PDB file of C-alpha atoms and ligand atoms in Angstrom:
ATOM      1  CA  UNK A   4     -81.439   3.425   5.979  1.00  0.00           C
ATOM      2  CA  UNK A   5     -81.520   7.171   5.742  1.00  0.00           C
ATOM      3  CA  UNK A   6     -84.762   7.348   7.713  1.00  0.00           C
ATOM      4  CA  UNK A   7     -83.349   5.175  10.495  1.00  0.00           C
ATOM      5  CA  UNK A   8     -80.256   7.341  10.775  1.00  0.00           C
ATOM      6  CA  UNK A   9     -82.366  10.469  10.776  1.00  0.00           C
ATOM      7  CA  UNK A  10     -84.400   9.202  13.713  1.00  0.00           C
ATOM      8  CA  UNK A  11     -81.309   7.989  15.551  1.00  0.00           C
ATOM      9  CA  UNK A  12     -79.473  11.319  15.119  1.00  0.00           C
ATOM     10  CA  UNK A  13     -82.553  13.332  16.071  1.00  0.00           C
ATOM     11  CA  UNK A  14     -82.751  11.353  19.320  1.00  0.00           C
ATOM     12  CA  UNK A  15     -79.076  11.935  20.027  1.00  0.00           C
ATOM     13  CA  UNK A  16     -79.501  15.678  19.457  1.00  0.00           C
ATOM     14  CA  UNK A  17     -82.579  15.899  21.637  1.00  0.00           C
ATOM     15  CA  UNK A  18     -81.068  13.822  24.441  1.00  0.00           C
ATOM     16  CA  UNK A  19     -77.577  15.329  24.673  1.00  0.00           C
ATOM     17  CA  UNK A  20     -77.114  18.374  26.841  1.00  0.00           C
ATOM     18  CA  UNK A  21     -73.656  19.606  25.869  1.00  0.00           C
ATOM     19  CA  UNK A  22     -73.202  19.613  22.107  1.00  0.00           C
ATOM     20  CA  UNK A  23     -70.389  20.673  19.801  1.00  0.00           C
ATOM     21  CA  UNK A  24     -71.145  21.533  16.161  1.00  0.00           C
ATOM     22  CA  UNK A  25     -68.250  21.504  13.682  1.00  0.00           C
ATOM     23  CA  UNK A  26     -68.113  23.068  10.224  1.00  0.00           C
ATOM     24  CA  UNK A  27     -65.414  22.228   7.685  1.00  0.00           C
ATOM     25  CA  UNK A  28     -62.364  24.316   6.827  1.00  0.00           C
ATOM     26  CA  UNK A  29     -62.740  27.012   4.146  1.00  0.00           C
ATOM     27  CA  UNK A  30     -66.385  27.144   5.207  1.00  0.00           C
ATOM     28  CA  UNK A  31     -69.033  27.441   2.509  1.00  0.00           C
ATOM     29  CA  UNK A  32     -72.724  28.295   2.671  1.00  0.00           C
ATOM     30  CA  UNK A  33     -73.737  24.682   3.197  1.00  0.00           C
ATOM     31  CA  UNK A  34     -71.547  23.872   6.173  1.00  0.00           C
ATOM     32  CA  UNK A  35     -72.282  27.249   7.821  1.00  0.00           C
ATOM     33  CA  UNK A  36     -76.010  27.316   7.078  1.00  0.00           C
ATOM     34  CA  UNK A  37     -76.438  23.720   8.242  1.00  0.00           C
ATOM     35  CA  UNK A  38     -74.484  24.335  11.435  1.00  0.00           C
ATOM     36  CA  UNK A  39     -76.335  27.574  12.210  1.00  0.00           C
ATOM     37  CA  UNK A  40     -79.743  25.966  11.674  1.00  0.00           C
ATOM     38  CA  UNK A  41     -78.833  23.204  14.133  1.00  0.00           C
ATOM     39  CA  UNK A  42     -77.534  25.801  16.572  1.00  0.00           C
ATOM     40  CA  UNK A  43     -80.770  27.817  16.456  1.00  0.00           C
ATOM     41  CA  UNK A  44     -82.737  24.632  17.067  1.00  0.00           C
ATOM     42  CA  UNK A  45     -80.549  23.356  19.908  1.00  0.00           C
ATOM     43  CA  UNK A  46     -79.736  26.536  21.775  1.00  0.00           C
ATOM     44  CA  UNK A  47     -83.224  26.746  23.249  1.00  0.00           C
ATOM     45  CA  UNK A  48     -82.550  23.959  25.724  1.00  0.00           C
ATOM     46  CA  UNK A  49     -79.013  22.685  25.201  1.00  0.00           C
ATOM     47  CA  UNK A  50     -75.532  24.020  25.777  1.00  0.00           C
ATOM     48  CA  UNK A  51     -74.269  24.239  22.251  1.00  0.00           C
ATOM     49  CA  UNK A  52     -70.978  25.416  20.833  1.00  0.00           C
ATOM     50  CA  UNK A  53     -70.164  26.104  17.146  1.00  0.00           C
ATOM     51  CA  UNK A  54     -66.672  25.811  15.784  1.00  0.00           C
ATOM     52  CA  UNK A  55     -64.815  26.292  12.504  1.00  0.00           C
ATOM     53  CA  UNK A  56     -61.052  26.476  11.992  1.00  0.00           C
ATOM     54  CA  UNK A  57     -61.348  29.313   9.442  1.00  0.00           C
ATOM     55  CA  UNK A  58     -63.192  32.642   9.754  1.00  0.00           C
ATOM     56  CA  UNK A  59     -66.712  33.067   8.389  1.00  0.00           C
ATOM     57  CA  UNK A  60     -66.485  34.637   4.890  1.00  0.00           C
ATOM     58  CA  UNK A  61     -67.944  38.125   4.620  1.00  0.00           C
ATOM     59  CA  UNK A  62     -70.800  36.994   2.339  1.00  0.00           C
ATOM     60  CA  UNK A  63     -72.294  34.805   5.087  1.00  0.00           C
ATOM     61  CA  UNK A  64     -72.111  37.395   7.822  1.00  0.00           C
ATOM     62  CA  UNK A  65     -75.792  38.193   7.480  1.00  0.00           C
ATOM     63  CA  UNK A  66     -76.858  34.837   8.901  1.00  0.00           C
ATOM     64  CA  UNK A  67     -78.080  35.219  12.471  1.00  0.00           C
ATOM     65  CA  UNK A  68     -75.660  33.713  14.967  1.00  0.00           C
ATOM     66  CA  UNK A  69     -72.493  33.734  12.831  1.00  0.00           C
ATOM     67  CA  UNK A  70     -70.637  35.776  15.478  1.00  0.00           C
ATOM     68  CA  UNK A  71     -71.072  32.867  17.884  1.00  0.00           C
ATOM     69  CA  UNK A  72     -68.856  30.596  15.773  1.00  0.00           C
ATOM     70  CA  UNK A  73     -65.517  30.071  17.526  1.00  0.00           C
ATOM     71  CA  UNK A  74     -62.204  29.194  15.943  1.00  0.00           C
ATOM     72  CA  UNK A  75     -61.019  25.659  16.688  1.00  0.00           C
ATOM     73  CA  UNK A  76     -58.227  27.171  18.749  1.00  0.00           C
ATOM     74  CA  UNK A  77     -60.538  29.348  20.850  1.00  0.00           C
ATOM     75  CA  UNK A  78     -62.912  26.436  21.453  1.00  0.00           C
ATOM     76  CA  UNK A  79     -60.048  24.127  22.476  1.00  0.00           C
ATOM     77  CA  UNK A  80     -58.828  26.693  24.992  1.00  0.00           C
ATOM     78  CA  UNK A  81     -62.168  26.454  26.814  1.00  0.00           C
ATOM     79  CA  UNK A  82     -61.361  22.839  27.768  1.00  0.00           C
ATOM     80  CA  UNK A  83     -65.028  21.936  27.573  1.00  0.00           C
ATOM     81  CA  UNK A  84     -66.288  18.392  27.267  1.00  0.00           C
ATOM     82  CA  UNK A  85     -69.284  17.400  25.170  1.00  0.00           C
ATOM     83  CA  UNK A  86     -71.754  14.555  25.191  1.00  0.00           C
ATOM     84  CA  UNK A  87     -72.167  14.853  21.454  1.00  0.00           C
ATOM     85  CA  UNK A  88     -70.214  16.361  18.572  1.00  0.00           C
ATOM     86  CA  UNK A  89     -71.755  16.776  15.137  1.00  0.00           C
ATOM     87  CA  UNK A  90     -69.641  17.367  12.039  1.00  0.00           C
ATOM     88  CA  UNK A  91     -71.745  18.947   9.312  1.00  0.00           C
ATOM     89  CA  UNK A  92     -70.898  18.650   5.614  1.00  0.00           C
ATOM     90  CA  UNK A  93     -67.622  16.867   6.443  1.00  0.00           C
ATOM     91  CA  UNK A  94     -66.965  13.139   6.757  1.00  0.00           C
ATOM     92  CA  UNK A  95     -63.234  13.227   6.475  1.00  0.00           C
ATOM     93  CA  UNK A  96     -61.394  14.315   9.629  1.00  0.00           C
ATOM     94  CA  UNK A  97     -58.911  16.389   7.637  1.00  0.00           C
ATOM     95  CA  UNK A  98     -61.802  18.579   6.455  1.00  0.00           C
ATOM     96  CA  UNK A  99     -62.177  19.919   9.995  1.00  0.00           C
ATOM     97  CA  UNK A 100     -58.729  21.466   9.756  1.00  0.00           C
ATOM     98  CA  UNK A 101     -55.952  21.758  12.342  1.00  0.00           C
ATOM     99  CA  UNK A 102     -57.016  20.899  15.885  1.00  0.00           C
ATOM    100  CA  UNK A 103     -60.344  19.445  14.739  1.00  0.00           C
ATOM    101  CA  UNK A 104     -59.564  15.874  15.708  1.00  0.00           C
ATOM    102  CA  UNK A 105     -58.312  16.902  19.170  1.00  0.00           C
ATOM    103  CA  UNK A 106     -61.480  18.883  19.767  1.00  0.00           C
ATOM    104  CA  UNK A 107     -63.674  15.950  18.739  1.00  0.00           C
ATOM    105  CA  UNK A 108     -61.813  13.803  21.262  1.00  0.00           C
ATOM    106  CA  UNK A 109     -63.496  15.930  23.933  1.00  0.00           C
ATOM    107  CA  UNK A 110     -66.877  14.479  22.946  1.00  0.00           C
ATOM    108  CA  UNK A 111     -68.293  11.158  24.143  1.00  0.00           C
ATOM    109  CA  UNK A 112     -69.947  10.565  20.811  1.00  0.00           C
ATOM    110  CA  UNK A 113     -69.304  11.909  17.317  1.00  0.00           C
ATOM    111  CA  UNK A 114     -71.800  11.857  14.474  1.00  0.00           C
ATOM    112  CA  UNK A 115     -71.444  13.109  10.906  1.00  0.00           C
ATOM    113  CA  UNK A 116     -74.130  14.487   8.632  1.00  0.00           C
ATOM    114  CA  UNK A 117     -72.920  14.858   5.075  1.00  0.00           C
ATOM    115  CA  UNK A 118     -73.648  14.454   1.367  1.00  0.00           C
ATOM    116  CA  UNK A 119     -70.137  14.001   0.003  1.00  0.00           C
ATOM    117  CA  UNK A 120     -69.359  10.717  -1.715  1.00  0.00           C
ATOM    118  CA  UNK A 121     -66.651   9.407   0.585  1.00  0.00           C
ATOM    119  CA  UNK A 122     -65.662   5.837   1.290  1.00  0.00           C
ATOM    120  CA  UNK A 123     -65.413   5.981   5.058  1.00  0.00           C
ATOM    121  CA  UNK A 124     -66.598   8.466   7.617  1.00  0.00           C
ATOM    122  CA  UNK A 125     -65.344   9.035  11.149  1.00  0.00           C
ATOM    123  CA  UNK A 126     -68.846   9.443  12.548  1.00  0.00           C
ATOM    124  CA  UNK A 127     -70.785   6.831  14.507  1.00  0.00           C
ATOM    125  CA  UNK A 128     -73.405   6.991  13.314  1.00  0.00           C
ATOM    126  CA  UNK A 129     -72.558   8.591  10.036  1.00  0.00           C
ATOM    127  CA  UNK A 130     -75.476   9.901   8.008  1.00  0.00           C
ATOM    128  CA  UNK A 131     -74.207  10.136   4.481  1.00  0.00           C
ATOM    129  CA  UNK A 132     -76.644  10.785   1.660  1.00  0.00           C
ATOM    130  CA  UNK A 133     -74.965  11.643  -1.625  1.00  0.00           C
ATOM    131  CA  UNK A 134     -78.359  12.075  -3.330  1.00  0.00           C
ATOM    132  CA  UNK A 135     -78.863  15.276  -1.334  1.00  0.00           C
ATOM    133  CA  UNK A 136     -77.773  18.459  -3.123  1.00  0.00           C
ATOM    134  CA  UNK A 137     -76.653  19.899   0.190  1.00  0.00           C
ATOM    135  CA  UNK A 138     -76.226  18.870   3.796  1.00  0.00           C
ATOM    136  CA  UNK A 139     -78.877  21.531   4.380  1.00  0.00           C
ATOM    137  CA  UNK A 140     -81.448  19.163   2.847  1.00  0.00           C
ATOM    138  CA  UNK A 141     -80.639  16.555   5.491  1.00  0.00           C
ATOM    139  CA  UNK A 142     -80.776  19.105   8.299  1.00  0.00           C
ATOM    140  CA  UNK A 143     -84.147  20.235   6.962  1.00  0.00           C
ATOM    141  CA  UNK A 144     -85.522  16.716   7.288  1.00  0.00           C
ATOM    142  CA  UNK A 145     -84.126  16.523  10.847  1.00  0.00           C
ATOM    143  CA  UNK A 146     -85.686  19.778  11.981  1.00  0.00           C
ATOM    144  CA  UNK A 147     -88.863  19.790   9.894  1.00  0.00           C
ATOM    145  CA  UNK A 148     -91.769  21.060  11.924  1.00  0.00           C
ATOM    146  CA  UNK A 149     -89.574  23.246  14.148  1.00  0.00           C
ATOM    147  CA  UNK A 150     -88.168  25.644  11.552  1.00  0.00           C
ATOM    148  CA  UNK A 151     -88.039  29.311  12.529  1.00  0.00           C
ATOM    149  CA  UNK A 152     -87.366  32.139  10.023  1.00  0.00           C
ATOM    150  CA  UNK A 153     -83.708  32.258  11.145  1.00  0.00           C
ATOM    151  CA  UNK A 154     -83.282  28.537  10.627  1.00  0.00           C
ATOM    152  CA  UNK A 155     -85.080  28.816   7.272  1.00  0.00           C
ATOM    153  CA  UNK A 156     -82.660  31.524   6.091  1.00  0.00           C
ATOM    154  CA  UNK A 157     -79.665  29.434   7.169  1.00  0.00           C
ATOM    155  CA  UNK A 158     -80.922  26.281   5.438  1.00  0.00           C
ATOM    156  CA  UNK A 159     -81.992  28.100   2.274  1.00  0.00           C
ATOM    157  CA  UNK A 160     -78.478  29.576   2.099  1.00  0.00           C
ATOM    158  CA  UNK A 161     -76.993  26.101   2.604  1.00  0.00           C
ATOM    159  CA  UNK A 162     -79.004  24.679  -0.271  1.00  0.00           C
ATOM    160  CA  UNK A 163     -78.892  27.578  -2.753  1.00  0.00           C
ATOM    161  CA  UNK A 164     -75.092  27.818  -2.508  1.00  0.00           C
ATOM    162  CA  UNK A 165     -74.377  24.086  -2.925  1.00  0.00           C
ATOM    163  CA  UNK A 166     -76.674  23.694  -5.949  1.00  0.00           C
ATOM    164  CA  UNK A 167     -75.459  26.910  -7.617  1.00  0.00           C
ATOM    165  CA  UNK A 168     -78.845  28.629  -7.379  1.00  0.00           C
ATOM    166  CA  UNK A 169     -80.583  25.438  -8.565  1.00  0.00           C
ATOM    167  CA  UNK A 170     -78.456  25.287 -11.716  1.00  0.00           C
ATOM    168  CA  UNK A 171     -76.179  22.337 -10.931  1.00  0.00           C
ATOM    169  CA  UNK A 172     -76.801  18.683 -11.726  1.00  0.00           C
ATOM    170  CA  UNK A 173     -77.399  17.899  -8.035  1.00  0.00           C
ATOM    171  CA  UNK A 174     -80.647  19.918  -8.070  1.00  0.00           C
ATOM    172  CA  UNK A 175     -83.625  17.590  -7.701  1.00  0.00           C
ATOM    173  CA  UNK A 176     -87.364  17.917  -7.204  1.00  0.00           C
ATOM    174  CA  UNK A 177     -86.660  17.382  -3.503  1.00  0.00           C
ATOM    175  CA  UNK A 178     -84.167  20.275  -3.501  1.00  0.00           C
ATOM    176  CA  UNK A 179     -86.790  22.596  -4.962  1.00  0.00           C
ATOM    177  CA  UNK A 180     -89.555  21.287  -2.701  1.00  0.00           C
ATOM    178  CA  UNK A 181     -87.418  21.892   0.387  1.00  0.00           C
ATOM    179  CA  UNK A 182     -86.465  25.362  -0.850  1.00  0.00           C
ATOM    180  CA  UNK A 183     -90.148  26.138  -1.278  1.00  0.00           C
ATOM    181  CA  UNK A 184     -90.880  24.991   2.277  1.00  0.00           C
ATOM    182  CA  UNK A 185     -88.034  27.173   3.557  1.00  0.00           C
ATOM    183  CA  UNK A 186     -89.442  30.225   1.786  1.00  0.00           C
ATOM    184  CA  UNK A 187     -92.804  29.482   3.402  1.00  0.00           C
ATOM    185  CA  UNK A 188     -90.979  29.299   6.738  1.00  0.00           C
ATOM    186  CA  UNK A 189     -89.499  32.773   6.251  1.00  0.00           C
ATOM    187  CA  UNK A 190     -86.388  32.555   4.060  1.00  0.00           C
ATOM    188  CA  UNK A 191     -86.127  35.499   1.634  1.00  0.00           C
ATOM    189  CA  UNK A 192     -84.671  34.231  -1.709  1.00  0.00           C
ATOM    190  CA  UNK A 193     -83.958  37.702  -3.090  1.00  0.00           C
ATOM    191  CA  UNK A 194     -82.223  38.943   0.041  1.00  0.00           C
ATOM    192  CA  UNK A 195     -80.109  35.799   0.304  1.00  0.00           C
ATOM    193  CA  UNK A 196     -79.162  35.760  -3.403  1.00  0.00           C
ATOM    194  CA  UNK A 197     -78.240  39.443  -3.288  1.00  0.00           C
ATOM    195  CA  UNK A 198     -76.005  38.940  -0.262  1.00  0.00           C
ATOM    196  CA  UNK A 199     -74.404  35.698  -1.356  1.00  0.00           C
ATOM    197  CA  UNK A 200     -74.139  35.986  -5.147  1.00  0.00           C
ATOM    198  CA  UNK A 201     -74.415  39.629  -6.075  1.00  0.00           C
ATOM    199  CA  UNK A 202     -72.315  41.437  -3.514  1.00  0.00           C
ATOM    200  CA  UNK A 203     -68.557  41.415  -3.983  1.00  0.00           C
ATOM    201  CA  UNK A 204     -65.736  43.581  -2.703  1.00  0.00           C
ATOM    202  CA  UNK A 205     -63.685  45.606  -5.155  1.00  0.00           C
ATOM    203  CA  UNK A 206     -60.639  43.573  -4.085  1.00  0.00           C
ATOM    204  CA  UNK A 207     -62.335  40.314  -5.030  1.00  0.00           C
ATOM    205  CA  UNK A 208     -63.132  41.581  -8.538  1.00  0.00           C
ATOM    206  CA  UNK A 209     -59.541  42.753  -8.926  1.00  0.00           C
ATOM    207  CA  UNK A 210     -58.461  39.289  -7.799  1.00  0.00           C
ATOM    208  CA  UNK A 211     -60.698  37.751 -10.455  1.00  0.00           C
ATOM    209  CA  UNK A 212     -59.088  40.019 -13.049  1.00  0.00           C
ATOM    210  CA  UNK A 213     -55.653  38.737 -12.034  1.00  0.00           C
ATOM    211  CA  UNK A 214     -56.758  35.113 -12.001  1.00  0.00           C
ATOM    212  CA  UNK A 215     -58.428  35.396 -15.411  1.00  0.00           C
ATOM    213  CA  UNK A 216     -55.172  36.661 -16.880  1.00  0.00           C
ATOM    214  CA  UNK A 217     -53.722  33.160 -16.231  1.00  0.00           C
ATOM    215  CA  UNK A 218     -56.618  31.334 -17.907  1.00  0.00           C
ATOM    216  CA  UNK A 219     -55.566  28.647 -20.360  1.00  0.00           C
ATOM    217  CA  UNK A 220     -57.316  26.037 -22.485  1.00  0.00           C
ATOM    218  CA  UNK A 221     -55.404  23.135 -24.077  1.00  0.00           C
ATOM    219  CA  UNK A 222     -55.386  22.382 -27.795  1.00  0.00           C
ATOM    220  CA  UNK A 223     -58.320  19.971 -27.492  1.00  0.00           C
ATOM    221  CA  UNK A 224     -60.434  22.731 -26.021  1.00  0.00           C
ATOM    222  CA  UNK A 225     -61.671  20.300 -23.370  1.00  0.00           C
ATOM    223  CA  UNK A 226     -59.267  21.076 -20.556  1.00  0.00           C
ATOM    224  CA  UNK A 227     -59.149  24.513 -19.013  1.00  0.00           C
ATOM    225  CA  UNK A 228     -57.283  25.839 -16.002  1.00  0.00           C
ATOM    226  CA  UNK A 229     -56.491  28.972 -14.071  1.00  0.00           C
ATOM    227  CA  UNK A 230     -54.155  30.012 -11.255  1.00  0.00           C
ATOM    228  CA  UNK A 231     -54.682  31.863  -8.036  1.00  0.00           C
ATOM    229  CA  UNK A 232     -51.416  32.758  -6.340  1.00  0.00           C
ATOM    230  CA  UNK A 233     -50.471  34.226  -2.969  1.00  0.00           C
ATOM    231  CA  UNK A 234     -48.953  37.293  -4.630  1.00  0.00           C
ATOM    232  CA  UNK A 235     -52.286  38.107  -6.332  1.00  0.00           C
ATOM    233  CA  UNK A 236     -54.046  38.290  -2.981  1.00  0.00           C
ATOM    234  CA  UNK A 237     -51.327  40.581  -1.677  1.00  0.00           C
ATOM    235  CA  UNK A 238     -51.390  42.773  -4.782  1.00  0.00           C
ATOM    236  CA  UNK A 239     -55.109  43.535  -4.545  1.00  0.00           C
ATOM    237  CA  UNK A 240     -55.573  43.234  -0.767  1.00  0.00           C
ATOM    238  CA  UNK A 241     -58.086  40.383  -1.028  1.00  0.00           C
ATOM    239  CA  UNK A 242     -58.760  38.076   1.912  1.00  0.00           C
ATOM    240  CA  UNK A 243     -58.012  34.337   1.566  1.00  0.00           C
ATOM    241  CA  UNK A 244     -61.573  33.207   0.823  1.00  0.00           C
ATOM    242  CA  UNK A 245     -62.250  35.779  -1.891  1.00  0.00           C
ATOM    243  CA  UNK A 246     -61.179  33.378  -4.633  1.00  0.00           C
ATOM    244  CA  UNK A 247     -64.079  31.069  -3.781  1.00  0.00           C
ATOM    245  CA  UNK A 248     -65.995  29.936  -6.858  1.00  0.00           C
ATOM    246  CA  UNK A 249     -63.472  31.236  -9.409  1.00  0.00           C
ATOM    247  CA  UNK A 250     -63.172  27.719 -10.881  1.00  0.00           C
ATOM    248  CA  UNK A 251     -66.670  28.193 -12.289  1.00  0.00           C
ATOM    249  CA  UNK A 252     -65.352  30.754 -14.777  1.00  0.00           C
ATOM    250  CA  UNK A 253     -63.208  28.001 -16.268  1.00  0.00           C
ATOM    251  CA  UNK A 254     -66.106  25.566 -16.196  1.00  0.00           C
ATOM    252  CA  UNK A 255     -68.369  27.877 -18.172  1.00  0.00           C
ATOM    253  CA  UNK A 256     -66.089  28.072 -21.218  1.00  0.00           C
ATOM    254  CA  UNK A 257     -67.859  26.464 -24.149  1.00  0.00           C
ATOM    255  CA  UNK A 258     -66.295  23.081 -24.945  1.00  0.00           C
ATOM    256  CA  UNK A 259     -64.401  22.727 -21.665  1.00  0.00           C
ATOM    257  CA  UNK A 260     -65.234  19.391 -20.022  1.00  0.00           C
ATOM    258  CA  UNK A 261     -62.702  19.550 -17.234  1.00  0.00           C
ATOM    259  CA  UNK A 262     -62.037  22.806 -15.384  1.00  0.00           C
ATOM    260  CA  UNK A 263     -59.231  23.186 -12.873  1.00  0.00           C
ATOM    261  CA  UNK A 264     -58.250  25.950 -10.487  1.00  0.00           C
ATOM    262  CA  UNK A 265     -54.800  25.856  -8.906  1.00  0.00           C
ATOM    263  CA  UNK A 266     -54.869  27.836  -5.702  1.00  0.00           C
ATOM    264  CA  UNK A 267     -51.426  28.398  -4.250  1.00  0.00           C
ATOM    265  CA  UNK A 268     -51.642  28.532  -0.487  1.00  0.00           C
ATOM    266  CA  UNK A 269     -48.260  28.877   1.235  1.00  0.00           C
ATOM    267  CA  UNK A 270     -46.271  25.725   0.509  1.00  0.00           C
ATOM    268  CA  UNK A 271     -49.378  23.861  -0.685  1.00  0.00           C
ATOM    269  CA  UNK A 272     -51.596  23.989  -3.730  1.00  0.00           C
ATOM    270  CA  UNK A 273     -55.332  23.507  -3.437  1.00  0.00           C
ATOM    271  CA  UNK A 274     -56.808  22.104  -6.614  1.00  0.00           C
ATOM    272  CA  UNK A 275     -60.496  22.523  -7.488  1.00  0.00           C
ATOM    273  CA  UNK A 276     -61.957  20.303 -10.199  1.00  0.00           C
ATOM    274  CA  UNK A 277     -65.258  20.842 -12.010  1.00  0.00           C
ATOM    275  CA  UNK A 278     -66.985  19.115 -14.880  1.00  0.00           C
ATOM    276  CA  UNK A 279     -70.403  18.917 -16.518  1.00  0.00           C
ATOM    277  CA  UNK A 280     -70.116  15.237 -17.466  1.00  0.00           C
ATOM    278  CA  UNK A 281     -67.075  13.589 -15.859  1.00  0.00           C
ATOM    279  CA  UNK A 282     -66.670  12.090 -12.404  1.00  0.00           C
ATOM    280  CA  UNK A 283     -63.982  14.451 -11.137  1.00  0.00           C
ATOM    281  CA  UNK A 284     -64.164  12.835  -7.690  1.00  0.00           C
ATOM    282  CA  UNK A 285     -62.125   9.989  -9.220  1.00  0.00           C
ATOM    283  CA  UNK A 286     -59.474  12.359 -10.492  1.00  0.00           C
ATOM    284  CA  UNK A 287     -59.288  14.075  -7.081  1.00  0.00           C
ATOM    285  CA  UNK A 288     -58.900  10.710  -5.340  1.00  0.00           C
ATOM    286  CA  UNK A 289     -55.679  10.052  -7.293  1.00  0.00           C
ATOM    287  CA  UNK A 290     -54.198  12.893  -5.251  1.00  0.00           C
ATOM    288  CA  UNK A 291     -55.781  11.953  -1.943  1.00  0.00           C
ATOM    289  CA  UNK A 292     -58.730  14.299  -2.371  1.00  0.00           C
ATOM    290  CA  UNK A 293     -62.442  13.780  -2.843  1.00  0.00           C
ATOM    291  CA  UNK A 294     -65.794  15.448  -3.306  1.00  0.00           C
ATOM    292  CA  UNK A 295     -68.721  14.933  -5.615  1.00  0.00           C
ATOM    293  CA  UNK A 296     -69.005  13.629  -9.180  1.00  0.00           C
ATOM    294  CA  UNK A 297     -69.087  17.091 -10.746  1.00  0.00           C
ATOM    295  CA  UNK A 298     -67.176  19.069  -8.107  1.00  0.00           C
ATOM    296  CA  UNK A 299     -64.156  17.791  -6.241  1.00  0.00           C
ATOM    297  CA  UNK A 300     -60.785  18.891  -4.956  1.00  0.00           C
ATOM    298  CA  UNK A 301     -57.445  17.857  -3.570  1.00  0.00           C
ATOM    299  CA  UNK A 302     -54.393  19.422  -1.981  1.00  0.00           C
ATOM    300  CA  UNK A 303     -50.785  18.886  -3.030  1.00  0.00           C
ATOM    301  CA  UNK A 304     -47.773  19.664  -0.852  1.00  0.00           C
ATOM    302  CA  UNK A 305     -45.719  20.920  -3.761  1.00  0.00           C
ATOM    303  CA  UNK A 306     -44.714  24.144  -5.419  1.00  0.00           C
ATOM    304  CA  UNK A 307     -47.247  25.477  -7.920  1.00  0.00           C
ATOM    305  CA  UNK A 308     -45.348  24.551 -11.140  1.00  0.00           C
ATOM    306  CA  UNK A 309     -44.863  20.913 -10.025  1.00  0.00           C
ATOM    307  CA  UNK A 310     -48.436  20.560  -8.766  1.00  0.00           C
ATOM    308  CA  UNK A 311     -49.751  21.988 -12.020  1.00  0.00           C
ATOM    309  CA  UNK A 312     -47.683  19.683 -14.156  1.00  0.00           C
ATOM    310  CA  UNK A 313     -48.706  16.558 -12.207  1.00  0.00           C
ATOM    311  CA  UNK A 314     -52.394  17.362 -12.123  1.00  0.00           C
ATOM    312  CA  UNK A 315     -52.553  18.468 -15.769  1.00  0.00           C
ATOM    313  CA  UNK A 316     -50.832  15.247 -16.885  1.00  0.00           C
ATOM    314  CA  UNK A 317     -53.344  13.176 -14.914  1.00  0.00           C
ATOM    315  CA  UNK A 318     -56.186  15.360 -16.211  1.00  0.00           C
ATOM    316  CA  UNK A 319     -55.193  14.717 -19.846  1.00  0.00           C
ATOM    317  CA  UNK A 320     -55.042  10.964 -19.208  1.00  0.00           C
ATOM    318  CA  UNK A 321     -58.379  11.200 -17.445  1.00  0.00           C
ATOM    319  CA  UNK A 322     -59.966  13.009 -20.389  1.00  0.00           C
ATOM    320  CA  UNK A 323     -58.547  10.471 -22.817  1.00  0.00           C
ATOM    321  CA  UNK A 324     -60.031   7.688 -20.721  1.00  0.00           C
ATOM    322  CA  UNK A 325     -56.742   6.072 -19.820  1.00  0.00           C
ATOM    323  CA  UNK A 326     -57.587   6.695 -16.156  1.00  0.00           C
ATOM    324  CA  UNK A 327     -60.994   5.411 -15.173  1.00  0.00           C
TER     325      UNK A 327
HETATM  326 MN1  LIG T  29     -72.178  20.648   1.020  1.00  0.00          MN
END
């Protein structure tokens, strides 16, 4: 199945002249690296446009071509039409953010390439492989044989970020084999790790300090949570994406099986869920969200105290096994 889709999508890419590539909102290394690798491949003999509703986080601004990524708004204003649109690392239309659906309507055909465990995808065809640690793995298999050093760096970044530097449960022999091939093709693991994992702004560390001061663990020791609020960002002058990955500090507490980050964002609360052994995708789906078994999220249109209380109640039931 996967092989058939790979061939079919490769043909569509090679035979379409005007192509739109879409990353998901709050872009991470996987969606950006996957999109950039496709862009480098296609730009040689196609008209190709990259779009993302949110700005590229500072840590990924070393990847060649990132400046070419337009906001959804800027791309819409061009009134272009496309023969093909490709959504990378996103199968749910909402993940493309405001204006995403309207932009896709300007394409004759829409395909999705993703590794999230979702029920239904908007793509036709939709290449969904939840055994892949990252969408970057799928893009690698599409472009294998044509990988330049710039594409290798983008795909290595995609993979190393989604598998937590090969530490997460999604890391497989295939993940490592592909990473090895990408290093052979010119990706520099030390340079990428330094940029992505070991370079932080002072504001982001001050933000972490503030967030950690809200850290709580319940009496069972199995449920941990933390808050990130709008006022914290203002207090330290951090940009909106600088709280990325903070949920992992909750996850690493010894004994915690379910880690939650409540990220207040205007009138909404974004909830990140992590676990070492539970299928948190199920918990996220109770609130209309989704993701992977060990990493998922949802968004609630409620004030922070209400959102917290609802999610924590469900989380306790989930841990006790009353929600399956
Ligand atoms: Mn991904």
